[in-house]
mmCIF file of C-alpha atoms in Angstrom:
data_model
loop_
_atom_site.group_PDB
_atom_site.id
_atom_site.type_symbol
_atom_site.label_atom_id
_atom_site.label_comp_id
_atom_site.label_asym_id
_atom_site.label_seq_id
_atom_site.Cartn_x
_atom_site.Cartn_y
_atom_site.Cartn_z
ATOM 1 C CA UNK X 1 104.509 134.082 169.915
ATOM 2 C CA UNK X 2 105.474 133.443 166.163
ATOM 3 C CA UNK X 3 102.900 133.435 163.288
ATOM 4 C CA UNK X 4 103.522 129.827 162.752
ATOM 5 C CA UNK X 5 102.483 128.852 166.356
ATOM 6 C CA UNK X 6 99.096 130.674 165.864
ATOM 7 C CA UNK X 7 97.981 127.857 163.549
ATOM 8 C CA UNK X 8 98.565 124.915 165.729
ATOM 9 C CA UNK X 9 95.606 123.536 167.739
ATOM 10 C CA UNK X 10 97.507 123.409 171.096
ATOM 11 C CA UNK X 11 98.619 127.135 170.542
ATOM 12 C CA UNK X 12 95.015 128.040 169.820
ATOM 13 C CA UNK X 13 93.848 126.419 172.989
ATOM 14 C CA UNK X 14 96.570 128.330 174.924
ATOM 15 C CA UNK X 15 95.676 131.435 173.170
ATOM 16 C CA UNK X 16 92.019 131.199 174.429
ATOM 17 C CA UNK X 17 92.965 130.640 178.087
ATOM 18 C CA UNK X 18 95.503 133.373 178.020
ATOM 19 C CA UNK X 19 93.530 136.075 176.199
ATOM 20 C CA UNK X 20 90.014 135.638 177.737
ATOM 21 C CA UNK X 21 90.990 137.502 180.920
ATOM 22 C CA UNK X 22 92.618 140.176 178.642
ATOM 23 C CA UNK X 23 89.382 140.479 176.723
ATOM 24 C CA UNK X 24 87.356 140.876 179.874
ATOM 25 C CA UNK X 25 89.739 143.603 180.974
ATOM 26 C CA UNK X 26 89.434 145.308 177.650
ATOM 27 C CA UNK X 27 85.809 145.260 177.804
ATOM 28 C CA UNK X 28 85.713 146.700 181.454
ATOM 29 C CA UNK X 29 88.251 149.362 180.400
ATOM 30 C CA UNK X 30 85.951 150.483 177.483
ATOM 31 C CA UNK X 31 83.065 150.629 179.975
ATOM 32 C CA UNK X 32 84.935 152.741 182.497
ATOM 33 C CA UNK X 33 86.094 155.205 179.787
ATOM 34 C CA UNK X 34 82.610 155.511 178.455
ATOM 35 C CA UNK X 35 81.303 156.248 182.053
ATOM 36 C CA UNK X 36 84.012 158.656 182.622
ATOM 37 C CA UNK X 37 83.109 160.569 179.422
ATOM 38 C CA UNK X 38 79.455 160.612 180.464
ATOM 39 C CA UNK X 39 80.579 161.941 183.757
ATOM 40 C CA UNK X 40 82.538 164.720 182.133
ATOM 41 C CA UNK X 41 79.572 165.743 179.957
ATOM 42 C CA UNK X 42 77.149 165.778 183.049
ATOM 43 C CA UNK X 43 79.622 167.975 184.952
ATOM 44 C CA UNK X 44 79.765 170.493 182.283
ATOM 45 C CA UNK X 45 75.968 170.846 182.221
ATOM 46 C CA UNK X 46 74.432 173.614 184.197
ATOM 47 C CA UNK X 47 72.341 171.630 186.516
ATOM 48 C CA UNK X 48 75.200 169.455 187.996
ATOM 49 C CA UNK X 49 77.775 172.027 188.716
ATOM 50 C CA UNK X 50 76.369 172.740 192.186
ATOM 51 C CA UNK X 51 76.176 169.239 193.014
ATOM 52 C CA UNK X 52 80.022 168.887 192.616
ATOM 53 C CA UNK X 53 81.433 172.156 194.088
ATOM 54 C CA UNK X 54 84.801 173.387 192.754
ATOM 55 C CA UNK X 55 88.030 172.796 194.592
ATOM 56 C CA UNK X 56 89.204 175.696 196.863
ATOM 57 C CA UNK X 57 91.010 178.398 194.905
ATOM 58 C CA UNK X 58 94.744 178.531 195.851
ATOM 59 C CA UNK X 59 95.771 182.187 196.490
ATOM 60 C CA UNK X 60 98.247 184.397 198.197
ATOM 61 C CA UNK X 61 95.624 185.623 200.685
ATOM 62 C CA UNK X 62 97.413 188.732 201.749
ATOM 63 C CA UNK X 63 98.057 189.829 198.164
ATOM 64 C CA UNK X 64 94.445 189.181 197.193
ATOM 65 C CA UNK X 65 93.227 191.353 199.995
ATOM 66 C CA UNK X 66 95.545 194.099 199.460
ATOM 67 C CA UNK X 67 95.312 194.258 195.785
ATOM 68 C CA UNK X 68 91.473 194.567 195.996
ATOM 69 C CA UNK X 69 91.498 197.182 198.743
ATOM 70 C CA UNK X 70 93.960 199.324 196.885
ATOM 71 C CA UNK X 71 91.789 199.575 193.759
ATOM 72 C CA UNK X 72 90.223 202.397 195.962
ATOM 73 C CA UNK X 73 93.076 204.647 194.850
ATOM 74 C CA UNK X 74 91.369 204.824 191.358
ATOM 75 C CA UNK X 75 88.609 206.675 192.845
ATOM 76 C CA UNK X 76 86.054 205.023 190.658
ATOM 77 C CA UNK X 77 82.502 206.505 191.131
ATOM 78 C CA UNK X 78 80.743 205.051 194.211
ATOM 79 C CA UNK X 79 77.076 204.616 194.667
ATOM 80 C CA UNK X 80 75.720 203.048 198.005
ATOM 81 C CA UNK X 81 73.558 200.015 197.586
ATOM 82 C CA UNK X 82 69.782 200.419 197.938
ATOM 83 C CA UNK X 83 67.934 199.401 201.158
ATOM 84 C CA UNK X 84 66.628 196.315 199.348
ATOM 85 C CA UNK X 85 70.156 195.291 198.382
ATOM 86 C CA UNK X 86 71.564 195.857 201.817
ATOM 87 C CA UNK X 87 68.834 193.668 203.301
ATOM 88 C CA UNK X 88 69.600 190.823 200.941
ATOM 89 C CA UNK X 89 73.161 191.273 201.424
ATOM 90 C CA UNK X 90 72.804 191.103 205.211
ATOM 91 C CA UNK X 91 70.576 187.917 205.030
ATOM 92 C CA UNK X 92 73.271 186.241 202.838
ATOM 93 C CA UNK X 93 76.056 187.165 205.202
ATOM 94 C CA UNK X 94 73.927 186.007 208.096
ATOM 95 C CA UNK X 95 73.499 182.625 206.517
ATOM 96 C CA UNK X 96 77.214 182.254 205.946
ATOM 97 C CA UNK X 97 77.910 183.208 209.509
ATOM 98 C CA UNK X 98 75.456 180.596 210.605
ATOM 99 C CA UNK X 99 77.105 177.815 208.464
ATOM 100 C CA UNK X 100 74.441 177.714 205.662
ATOM 101 C CA UNK X 101 76.868 178.340 202.656
ATOM 102 C CA UNK X 102 74.386 177.183 200.026
ATOM 103 C CA UNK X 103 71.718 179.429 201.325
ATOM 104 C CA UNK X 104 74.184 182.311 201.496
ATOM 105 C CA UNK X 105 75.053 181.718 197.777
ATOM 106 C CA UNK X 106 71.537 181.812 196.750
ATOM 107 C CA UNK X 107 70.814 185.063 198.768
ATOM 108 C CA UNK X 108 73.981 186.831 197.665
ATOM 109 C CA UNK X 109 73.488 186.030 194.025
ATOM 110 C CA UNK X 110 70.365 188.186 194.085
ATOM 111 C CA UNK X 111 72.649 191.210 194.629
ATOM 112 C CA UNK X 112 75.442 190.247 192.276
ATOM 113 C CA UNK X 113 77.659 188.706 194.917
ATOM 114 C CA UNK X 114 79.151 185.160 195.435
ATOM 115 C CA UNK X 115 80.926 183.075 197.859
ATOM 116 C CA UNK X 116 84.371 181.770 196.917
ATOM 117 C CA UNK X 117 86.224 179.171 199.100
ATOM 118 C CA UNK X 118 90.049 180.180 199.180
ATOM 119 C CA UNK X 119 93.086 178.407 200.457
ATOM 120 C CA UNK X 120 96.216 180.401 201.357
ATOM 121 C CA UNK X 121 99.128 178.999 199.505
ATOM 122 C CA UNK X 122 101.462 179.675 202.327
ATOM 123 C CA UNK X 123 99.635 178.762 205.446
ATOM 124 C CA UNK X 124 97.095 176.381 204.146
ATOM 125 C CA UNK X 125 94.236 178.158 205.877
ATOM 126 C CA UNK X 126 90.876 178.371 204.278
ATOM 127 C CA UNK X 127 88.651 181.417 203.893
ATOM 128 C CA UNK X 128 85.178 182.212 202.404
ATOM 129 C CA UNK X 129 85.277 185.471 200.302
ATOM 130 C CA UNK X 130 82.097 187.314 199.871
ATOM 131 C CA UNK X 131 82.600 189.529 196.744
ATOM 132 C CA UNK X 132 80.955 191.000 193.735
ATOM 133 C CA UNK X 133 80.794 188.741 190.672
ATOM 134 C CA UNK X 134 81.492 191.537 188.228
ATOM 135 C CA UNK X 135 83.633 194.685 187.945
ATOM 136 C CA UNK X 136 80.670 197.049 188.147
ATOM 137 C CA UNK X 137 79.378 199.390 190.786
ATOM 138 C CA UNK X 138 78.881 196.551 193.314
ATOM 139 C CA UNK X 139 82.740 195.676 193.185
ATOM 140 C CA UNK X 140 83.126 198.983 195.149
ATOM 141 C CA UNK X 141 80.638 198.065 197.824
ATOM 142 C CA UNK X 142 83.371 196.158 199.638
ATOM 143 C CA UNK X 143 84.127 192.513 200.650
ATOM 144 C CA UNK X 144 83.943 190.156 203.589
ATOM 145 C CA UNK X 145 86.434 187.375 204.389
ATOM 146 C CA UNK X 146 85.639 184.668 207.146
ATOM 147 C CA UNK X 147 87.575 181.810 208.385
ATOM 148 C CA UNK X 148 86.120 178.779 206.661
ATOM 149 C CA UNK X 149 84.941 175.670 208.632
ATOM 150 C CA UNK X 150 85.058 177.445 212.009
ATOM 151 C CA UNK X 151 82.836 179.651 214.079
ATOM 152 C CA UNK X 152 83.629 183.371 213.718
ATOM 153 C CA UNK X 153 84.547 184.950 217.015
ATOM 154 C CA UNK X 154 85.928 188.405 216.156
ATOM 155 C CA UNK X 155 86.144 190.956 213.233
ATOM 156 C CA UNK X 156 88.697 193.453 212.000
ATOM 157 C CA UNK X 157 87.256 196.334 209.842
ATOM 158 C CA UNK X 158 88.953 198.524 207.456
ATOM 159 C CA UNK X 159 86.540 201.368 206.437
ATOM 160 C CA UNK X 160 89.188 203.752 204.657
ATOM 161 C CA UNK X 161 91.526 201.639 202.479
ATOM 162 C CA UNK X 162 94.252 203.785 200.796
ATOM 163 C CA UNK X 163 93.024 206.877 202.535
ATOM 164 C CA UNK X 164 94.282 205.470 205.775
ATOM 165 C CA UNK X 165 97.336 204.072 204.280
ATOM 166 C CA UNK X 166 98.353 200.432 204.943
ATOM 167 C CA UNK X 167 95.350 199.763 207.188
ATOM 168 C CA UNK X 168 94.297 197.315 204.555
ATOM 169 C CA UNK X 169 97.607 195.465 204.791
ATOM 170 C CA UNK X 170 97.339 195.337 208.674
ATOM 171 C CA UNK X 171 93.818 194.009 208.403
ATOM 172 C CA UNK X 172 94.997 191.142 206.114
ATOM 173 C CA UNK X 173 98.041 190.265 208.337
ATOM 174 C CA UNK X 174 95.711 190.109 211.397
ATOM 175 C CA UNK X 175 93.252 187.965 209.510
ATOM 176 C CA UNK X 176 96.121 185.592 208.536
ATOM 177 C CA UNK X 177 97.525 185.370 211.996
ATOM 178 C CA UNK X 178 94.651 184.350 214.062
ATOM 179 C CA UNK X 179 91.807 181.776 213.456
ATOM 180 C CA UNK X 180 88.013 182.395 213.967
ATOM 181 C CA UNK X 181 88.114 185.822 212.258
ATOM 182 C CA UNK X 182 86.235 187.976 209.981
ATOM 183 C CA UNK X 183 87.709 190.842 207.775
ATOM 184 C CA UNK X 184 85.301 193.513 206.684
ATOM 185 C CA UNK X 185 86.774 195.818 203.758
ATOM 186 C CA UNK X 186 85.312 198.946 202.254
ATOM 187 C CA UNK X 187 85.738 198.917 198.480
ATOM 188 C CA UNK X 188 85.951 202.600 197.666
ATOM 189 C CA UNK X 189 87.972 205.624 198.597
ATOM 190 C CA UNK X 190 86.313 207.763 201.322
ATOM 191 C CA UNK X 191 86.037 210.647 198.754
ATOM 192 C CA UNK X 192 84.892 208.606 195.792
ATOM 193 C CA UNK X 193 81.059 209.167 196.385
ATOM 194 C CA UNK X 194 78.890 212.236 196.342
ATOM 195 C CA UNK X 195 79.483 214.210 199.524
ATOM 196 C CA UNK X 196 80.498 211.753 202.104
ATOM 197 C CA UNK X 197 78.549 208.785 200.699
ATOM 198 C CA UNK X 198 81.725 206.671 200.469
ATOM 199 C CA UNK X 199 82.852 207.386 204.052
ATOM 200 C CA UNK X 200 81.380 204.195 205.361
ATOM 201 C CA UNK X 201 82.708 204.701 209.010
ATOM 202 C CA UNK X 202 80.087 207.576 209.161
ATOM 203 C CA UNK X 203 77.283 206.131 207.209
ATOM 204 C CA UNK X 204 74.571 203.434 207.892
ATOM 205 C CA UNK X 205 73.574 203.107 204.219
ATOM 206 C CA UNK X 206 76.646 201.039 203.085
ATOM 207 C CA UNK X 207 77.259 197.248 202.571
ATOM 208 C CA UNK X 208 80.132 197.683 205.059
ATOM 209 C CA UNK X 209 77.771 198.807 207.734
ATOM 210 C CA UNK X 210 75.266 196.186 206.828
ATOM 211 C CA UNK X 211 77.876 193.369 207.203
ATOM 212 C CA UNK X 212 79.194 194.923 210.477
ATOM 213 C CA UNK X 213 75.643 194.791 211.915
ATOM 214 C CA UNK X 214 75.395 191.102 211.111
ATOM 215 C CA UNK X 215 78.553 190.435 213.049
ATOM 216 C CA UNK X 216 77.391 192.605 216.011
ATOM 217 C CA UNK X 217 73.998 190.731 216.056
ATOM 218 C CA UNK X 218 75.928 187.720 217.093
ATOM 219 C CA UNK X 219 77.792 189.805 219.792
ATOM 220 C CA UNK X 220 81.092 189.367 218.111
ATOM 221 C CA UNK X 221 83.743 191.896 219.283
ATOM 222 C CA UNK X 222 85.434 194.028 216.623
ATOM 223 C CA UNK X 223 88.473 196.385 215.966
ATOM 224 C CA UNK X 224 88.168 199.042 213.467
ATOM 225 C CA UNK X 225 91.442 200.290 211.921
ATOM 226 C CA UNK X 226 92.004 203.903 211.144
ATOM 227 C CA UNK X 227 95.149 206.008 210.392
ATOM 228 C CA UNK X 228 96.201 209.592 211.409
ATOM 229 C CA UNK X 229 98.945 212.008 210.595
ATOM 230 C CA UNK X 230 101.335 212.540 213.502
ATOM 231 C CA UNK X 231 101.944 216.168 214.461
ATOM 232 C CA UNK X 232 102.407 218.276 217.568
ATOM 233 C CA UNK X 233 98.796 217.846 218.631
ATOM 234 C CA UNK X 234 98.985 214.081 218.256
ATOM 235 C CA UNK X 235 102.305 212.884 219.515
ATOM 236 C CA UNK X 236 100.934 209.339 219.824
ATOM 237 C CA UNK X 237 101.653 206.057 218.238
ATOM 238 C CA UNK X 238 98.028 204.889 218.783
ATOM 239 C CA UNK X 239 94.776 206.456 219.961
ATOM 240 C CA UNK X 240 92.434 204.091 221.428
ATOM 241 C CA UNK X 241 88.698 204.471 222.176
ATOM 242 C CA UNK X 242 85.493 202.565 222.532
ATOM 243 C CA UNK X 243 83.769 204.625 219.873
ATOM 244 C CA UNK X 244 80.479 206.220 220.892
ATOM 245 C CA UNK X 245 80.879 204.667 224.420
ATOM 246 C CA UNK X 246 82.678 206.805 226.874
ATOM 247 C CA UNK X 247 83.654 204.256 229.421
ATOM 248 C CA UNK X 248 86.596 201.901 229.405
ATOM 249 C CA UNK X 249 86.216 198.283 228.543
ATOM 250 C CA UNK X 250 88.285 195.371 229.688
ATOM 251 C CA UNK X 251 89.310 194.616 226.196
ATOM 252 C CA UNK X 252 90.300 198.358 225.489
ATOM 253 C CA UNK X 253 92.387 198.524 228.719
ATOM 254 C CA UNK X 254 94.067 195.330 227.732
ATOM 255 C CA UNK X 255 95.058 196.507 224.255
ATOM 256 C CA UNK X 256 96.374 199.814 225.604
ATOM 257 C CA UNK X 257 98.525 197.881 228.203
ATOM 258 C CA UNK X 258 99.786 195.533 225.303
ATOM 259 C CA UNK X 259 100.857 198.499 223.238
ATOM 260 C CA UNK X 260 102.435 200.418 226.097
ATOM 261 C CA UNK X 261 104.313 197.249 227.079
ATOM 262 C CA UNK X 262 105.779 197.311 223.597
ATOM 263 C CA UNK X 263 107.182 200.850 223.935
ATOM 264 C CA UNK X 264 104.199 202.543 221.991
ATOM 265 C CA UNK X 265 102.811 205.844 223.205
ATOM 266 C CA UNK X 266 99.044 205.453 223.576
ATOM 267 C CA UNK X 267 96.235 207.950 224.238
ATOM 268 C CA UNK X 268 93.456 206.235 226.077
ATOM 269 C CA UNK X 269 90.239 207.984 224.952
ATOM 270 C CA UNK X 270 88.199 206.890 228.059
ATOM 271 C CA UNK X 271 90.530 208.564 230.505
ATOM 272 C CA UNK X 272 92.101 211.338 228.815
ATOM 273 C CA UNK X 273 91.049 214.024 226.264
ATOM 274 C CA UNK X 274 92.260 212.491 222.985
ATOM 275 C CA UNK X 275 91.691 213.527 219.387
ATOM 276 C CA UNK X 276 90.015 211.179 216.843
ATOM 277 C CA UNK X 277 88.079 209.281 219.484
ATOM 278 C CA UNK X 278 85.495 208.036 216.985
ATOM 279 C CA UNK X 279 82.591 209.278 218.902
ATOM 280 C CA UNK X 280 80.555 209.701 215.746
ATOM 281 C CA UNK X 281 81.513 206.524 214.304
ATOM 282 C CA UNK X 282 78.455 204.620 212.841
ATOM 283 C CA UNK X 283 79.595 201.160 213.702
ATOM 284 C CA UNK X 284 80.763 202.220 217.116
ATOM 285 C CA UNK X 285 77.288 203.779 217.782
ATOM 286 C CA UNK X 286 75.571 200.557 216.765
ATOM 287 C CA UNK X 287 77.829 198.663 218.794
ATOM 288 C CA UNK X 288 77.241 200.824 221.880
ATOM 289 C CA UNK X 289 73.460 200.312 221.362
ATOM 290 C CA UNK X 290 73.775 196.584 221.253
ATOM 291 C CA UNK X 291 76.364 196.315 224.040
ATOM 292 C CA UNK X 292 78.787 194.714 221.577
ATOM 293 C CA UNK X 293 82.656 195.144 222.250
ATOM 294 C CA UNK X 294 84.032 197.736 219.840
ATOM 295 C CA UNK X 295 87.462 199.318 219.653
ATOM 296 C CA UNK X 296 88.366 202.299 217.503
ATOM 297 C CA UNK X 297 92.039 202.176 216.679
ATOM 298 C CA UNK X 298 93.881 205.167 215.274
ATOM 299 C CA UNK X 299 97.470 204.443 214.235
ATOM 300 C CA UNK X 300 100.223 206.831 213.413
ATOM 301 C CA UNK X 301 102.040 206.369 210.114
ATOM 302 C CA UNK X 302 105.048 204.430 211.750
ATOM 303 C CA UNK X 303 102.683 202.001 213.403
ATOM 304 C CA UNK X 304 101.101 201.085 210.037
ATOM 305 C CA UNK X 305 104.132 201.060 207.797
ATOM 306 C CA UNK X 306 106.806 198.312 207.327
ATOM 307 C CA UNK X 307 108.715 199.409 210.494
ATOM 308 C CA UNK X 308 109.563 197.742 213.950
ATOM 309 C CA UNK X 309 106.880 199.915 215.489
ATOM 310 C CA UNK X 310 104.394 198.560 213.259
ATOM 311 C CA UNK X 311 105.432 195.177 213.893
ATOM 312 C CA UNK X 312 104.909 195.858 217.734
ATOM 313 C CA UNK X 313 101.400 197.307 217.146
ATOM 314 C CA UNK X 314 100.487 194.302 215.062
ATOM 315 C CA UNK X 315 101.755 191.953 217.779
ATOM 316 C CA UNK X 316 99.570 193.771 220.426
ATOM 317 C CA UNK X 317 96.536 193.693 218.255
ATOM 318 C CA UNK X 318 97.102 190.031 217.421
ATOM 319 C CA UNK X 319 97.424 189.082 221.170
ATOM 320 C CA UNK X 320 94.061 190.611 221.860
ATOM 321 C CA UNK X 321 92.445 188.804 218.855
ATOM 322 C CA UNK X 322 93.868 185.582 220.023
ATOM 323 C CA UNK X 323 92.043 186.067 223.447
ATOM 324 C CA UNK X 324 88.819 186.663 221.519
ATOM 325 C CA UNK X 325 89.570 183.731 219.301
ATOM 326 C CA UNK X 326 89.896 181.457 222.381
ATOM 327 C CA UNK X 327 86.949 182.769 224.132
ATOM 328 C CA UNK X 328 83.928 180.433 224.738
ATOM 329 C CA UNK X 329 81.471 182.181 222.285
ATOM 330 C CA UNK X 330 78.529 180.413 220.474
#
């Protein structure tokens, strides 16, 4: 429209009818922008963050687990949590397992831990990570990962990262491959504490033990991964036992059969004199008292490293976990 036309009465009339909707849209746009800016200011205030939880963090799940576990190689000093801290941690983990995430976050905050929702960039699967907020002593107490949005039905436990080389990677792979799981990781090298304080497989005063107990209270079966050096007295690919229990379980027999069916040499601790049977394992003893299924799995180097034998061992373990995942458990 030219400037000359703007001064004619007909043009003025046309301009009014054409621009009135535009004026309305302009005012509406200003209001929307104002409301959006107000919303941004509210979302950055302390009180409204919890009302609008952050989007899940996109991660490479396998790398996140392994990178954390392998910090144990630094052998940073380890001090076990106090009895009060273990109790609070157990309550927080219990709330998370029972589906009360907000309650879990409140309880875990009291011991310097938090719950972070993760999404694996490859598979799209979601996990809740229970981990220390800061890189202090609590960061060496360990971590828990659970499948998010689904009932937990089994656990894989890694008490000796780095020391039992590649068990941390195997634990992460098993967690990625099967739903309804929990992965319990120690956060320190087994020699990092005073005496055997950091050897969480043989201690009851650790965060690791407190978390495993919460899983066992719910009658959730668990596999604990260990590694051994193969020599003349240990000519096996795997040594399987039920920990403190001396009798065979259906699950233990099934795993042994699965491994032997994949051309792995297995020593069955319930029917033969095997080394490293885990009879003094703290989590195995608590499982025996509660009647909770527990398998102590010792693996030779070739069944933990990046080898065909390791792939076969992982496949056998994953098959057992799949049966637990499909089981009709509460």
